[in-house]
N, C-alpha and C. Protein backbone atom coordinates (compact mmCIF):
# COMPACT_ATOMS: atom_id res chain seq x y z
N MET A 1 0.77 -0.32 9.99
CA MET A 1 -0.80 0.06 9.66
C MET A 1 -1.07 0.67 8.21
N LEU A 2 -0.04 1.64 8.13
CA LEU A 2 -0.48 2.15 6.77
C LEU A 2 0.17 0.90 5.39
N ALA A 3 0.62 -0.10 5.17
CA ALA A 3 0.52 -0.84 5.03
C ALA A 3 -0.67 -1.74 4.69
N ARG A 4 -1.25 -2.08 5.84
CA ARG A 4 -2.41 -2.68 5.56
C ARG A 4 -3.25 -2.09 4.80
N ARG A 5 -3.44 -0.84 5.66
CA ARG A 5 -4.64 -0.11 3.96
C ARG A 5 -4.20 0.29 2.54
N ARG A 6 -3.09 -0.10 2.52
CA ARG A 6 -2.48 -0.05 1.25
C ARG A 6 -2.71 -1.43 0.31
N ARG A 7 -2.51 -2.51 1.66
CA ARG A 7 -3.02 -3.58 0.27
C ARG A 7 -3.88 -3.61 0.75
N ARG A 8 -4.89 -3.24 1.15
CA ARG A 8 -6.57 -3.14 1.02
C ARG A 8 -6.58 -2.69 -0.36
N TYR A 9 -6.23 -1.42 -0.15
CA TYR A 9 -6.69 -0.58 -1.35
C TYR A 9 -6.25 -1.37 -3.21
N PHE A 10 -5.32 -2.02 -3.22
CA PHE A 10 -4.59 -2.81 -4.02
C PHE A 10 -5.31 -3.99 -4.18
N VAL A 11 -5.91 -4.32 -3.42
CA VAL A 11 -6.85 -5.92 -3.63
C VAL A 11 -7.91 -5.54 -4.46
N LEU A 12 -8.40 -3.95 -3.66
CA LEU A 12 -10.24 -4.03 -4.25
C LEU A 12 -9.79 -2.75 -6.00
N MET A 13 -8.37 -2.29 -5.97
CA MET A 13 -8.40 -1.80 -7.44
C MET A 13 -8.16 -3.38 -8.21
N THR A 14 -7.27 -4.57 -8.40
CA THR A 14 -7.24 -5.31 -8.27
C THR A 14 -8.63 -5.99 -8.66
N VAL A 15 -9.26 -6.48 -7.90
CA VAL A 15 -10.91 -7.02 -8.57
C VAL A 15 -11.31 -6.54 -8.96
N CYS A 16 -11.37 -4.95 -9.31
CA CYS A 16 -11.59 -3.88 -9.67
C CYS A 16 -11.27 -4.00 -11.68
N LEU A 17 -9.94 -3.94 -11.51
CA LEU A 17 -9.31 -4.22 -12.68
C LEU A 17 -10.00 -6.14 -13.66
N VAL A 18 -9.92 -7.21 -12.37
CA VAL A 18 -10.07 -7.82 -12.91
C VAL A 18 -11.71 -8.18 -13.79
N LEU A 19 -12.60 -7.85 -12.88
CA LEU A 19 -13.65 -7.46 -13.31
C LEU A 19 -13.73 -6.75 -14.54
N PHE A 20 -13.33 -5.58 -15.01
CA PHE A 20 -13.65 -5.02 -15.86
C PHE A 20 -12.56 -5.42 -17.28
N ILE A 21 -11.88 -5.78 -17.21
CA ILE A 21 -10.79 -6.28 -18.23
C ILE A 21 -11.76 -7.90 -18.32
N SER A 22 -12.14 -8.78 -17.62
CA SER A 22 -12.58 -10.12 -18.22
C SER A 22 -13.76 -10.04 -18.40
N ALA A 23 -14.48 -9.25 -18.33
CA ALA A 23 -16.47 -8.29 -18.61
C ALA A 23 -16.23 -8.70 -20.22
N TRP A 24 -15.64 -7.74 -20.86
CA TRP A 24 -15.40 -7.70 -22.26
C TRP A 24 -14.46 -8.28 -22.28
N ALA A 25 -13.10 -9.44 -21.88
CA ALA A 25 -12.77 -10.21 -22.73
C ALA A 25 -13.65 -11.56 -23.36
N PHE A 26 -14.18 -11.94 -21.98
CA PHE A 26 -14.77 -13.25 -21.85
C PHE A 26 -15.98 -13.61 -21.72
N VAL A 27 -16.41 -12.37 -20.85
CA VAL A 27 -18.13 -12.80 -20.08
C VAL A 27 -19.25 -12.31 -21.40
N ARG A 28 -18.97 -10.90 -22.17
CA ARG A 28 -19.23 -10.67 -23.61
C ARG A 28 -19.65 -11.33 -24.01
N LEU A 29 -19.22 -12.57 -24.00
CA LEU A 29 -19.24 -13.84 -25.39
C LEU A 29 -20.56 -14.22 -25.51
N TRP A 30 -20.50 -14.92 -23.60
CA TRP A 30 -21.62 -15.42 -23.38
C TRP A 30 -22.91 -14.49 -23.06
N SER A 31 -22.62 -13.21 -22.12
CA SER A 31 -23.94 -12.69 -21.58
C SER A 31 -23.36 -11.53 -21.88
N VAL A 32 -23.73 -10.30 -22.87
CA VAL A 32 -23.69 -8.78 -22.59
C VAL A 32 -24.14 -8.15 -21.15
N PRO A 33 -25.25 -8.49 -21.00
CA PRO A 33 -25.68 -8.22 -19.62
C PRO A 33 -24.91 -8.31 -18.43
N VAL A 34 -24.47 -9.88 -18.61
CA VAL A 34 -24.07 -9.93 -17.43
C VAL A 34 -22.29 -9.17 -17.24
N ALA A 35 -21.76 -8.75 -18.47
CA ALA A 35 -20.62 -8.40 -18.89
C ALA A 35 -21.19 -6.59 -18.32
N VAL A 36 -22.23 -6.32 -18.86
CA VAL A 36 -22.40 -4.62 -18.01
C VAL A 36 -23.10 -5.04 -16.84
N ALA A 37 -23.10 -5.25 -16.19
CA ALA A 37 -23.43 -5.84 -14.48
C ALA A 37 -21.93 -5.64 -14.08
N MET A 38 -21.12 -6.49 -14.46
CA MET A 38 -19.74 -6.71 -13.47
C MET A 38 -19.04 -5.05 -14.50
N CYS A 39 -19.16 -4.55 -14.91
CA CYS A 39 -18.18 -2.96 -15.45
C CYS A 39 -19.21 -1.94 -13.86
N VAL A 40 -20.72 -2.02 -14.06
CA VAL A 40 -21.23 -1.36 -13.27
C VAL A 40 -20.48 -1.58 -11.77
N VAL A 41 -20.52 -2.77 -11.14
CA VAL A 41 -19.87 -3.05 -9.81
C VAL A 41 -18.59 -2.35 -9.67
N ALA A 42 -17.97 -3.12 -11.04
CA ALA A 42 -16.22 -2.67 -10.53
C ALA A 42 -15.76 -1.10 -10.96
N MET A 43 -17.19 -0.04 -11.45
CA MET A 43 -17.73 1.34 -11.27
C MET A 43 -17.73 1.51 -10.06
N ALA A 44 -17.96 1.13 -9.19
CA ALA A 44 -18.70 1.23 -7.54
C ALA A 44 -17.26 1.22 -7.03
N ILE A 45 -16.62 0.11 -7.00
CA ILE A 45 -15.24 -0.18 -6.53
C ILE A 45 -14.25 1.07 -6.08
N PRO A 46 -14.19 1.65 -6.75
CA PRO A 46 -13.03 2.81 -6.75
C PRO A 46 -13.17 3.89 -5.85
N PRO A 47 -14.36 4.19 -5.63
CA PRO A 47 -14.71 4.91 -4.33
C PRO A 47 -14.87 4.36 -2.87
N CYS A 48 -15.01 3.33 -3.21
CA CYS A 48 -14.81 2.19 -1.55
C CYS A 48 -13.72 2.02 -1.80
N ALA A 49 -12.82 1.68 -2.56
CA ALA A 49 -11.23 1.85 -2.26
C ALA A 49 -10.24 2.49 -1.94
N ALA A 50 -11.00 4.16 -2.09
CA ALA A 50 -10.65 5.58 -1.57
C ALA A 50 -10.70 5.70 -0.08
N ILE A 51 -12.58 5.08 0.09
CA ILE A 51 -12.72 5.02 1.27
C ILE A 51 -11.96 4.51 2.20
N VAL A 52 -11.45 3.01 1.89
CA VAL A 52 -11.09 2.13 2.61
C VAL A 52 -9.70 2.59 3.14
N ALA A 53 -9.07 3.09 2.06
CA ALA A 53 -7.83 3.61 2.29
C ALA A 53 -7.63 4.64 3.09
N ASN A 54 -8.25 5.54 3.53
CA ASN A 54 -8.63 7.03 4.21
C ASN A 54 -9.09 6.22 5.80
N ARG A 55 -9.68 5.66 5.92
CA ARG A 55 -10.39 5.23 6.77
C ARG A 55 -9.00 5.32 7.98
N ARG A 56 -9.62 5.72 9.30
CA ARG A 56 -8.81 5.57 10.32
C ARG A 56 -9.29 4.48 11.04
N GLU A 57 -8.11 3.60 11.53
CA GLU A 57 -8.50 2.84 12.18
C GLU A 57 -7.63 3.06 14.24
N ARG A 58 -8.13 2.35 14.70
CA ARG A 58 -8.06 2.68 16.22
C ARG A 58 -6.65 2.64 16.37
N ASP A 59 -5.47 1.68 15.91
CA ASP A 59 -4.41 2.74 16.11
C ASP A 59 -3.67 3.93 15.61
N ASP A 60 -4.35 4.27 14.62
CA ASP A 60 -3.61 5.14 14.12
C ASP A 60 -3.47 6.50 15.23
N ARG A 61 -2.34 7.28 14.50
CA ARG A 61 -2.27 8.63 15.37
C ARG A 61 -2.02 9.78 14.58
N TRP A 62 -3.07 9.96 13.74
CA TRP A 62 -3.01 11.32 12.90
C TRP A 62 -3.44 12.26 13.25
N TRP A 63 -3.78 12.53 14.73
CA TRP A 63 -4.32 13.81 15.02
C TRP A 63 -2.75 13.97 16.65
N ASP A 64 -2.32 13.06 16.36
CA ASP A 64 -0.89 13.29 17.22
C ASP A 64 0.46 14.23 17.00
N GLU A 65 0.09 14.59 15.34
CA GLU A 65 1.56 14.59 14.98
C GLU A 65 1.70 16.39 15.06
């Protein structure tokens, strides 16, 4: 369960980095507004990734310890 949450977190953060890096490395050459929009989307991903990483699943036994 922990591995699944960790994998989701790293996938979301990888998407965030790919969006940010590609926005200013490649996309800005064609369209600056699209690059800025990609950065705005990348900016919104880290809080969502933290929520996903800390969300309790049905199988979790956090309160039993």
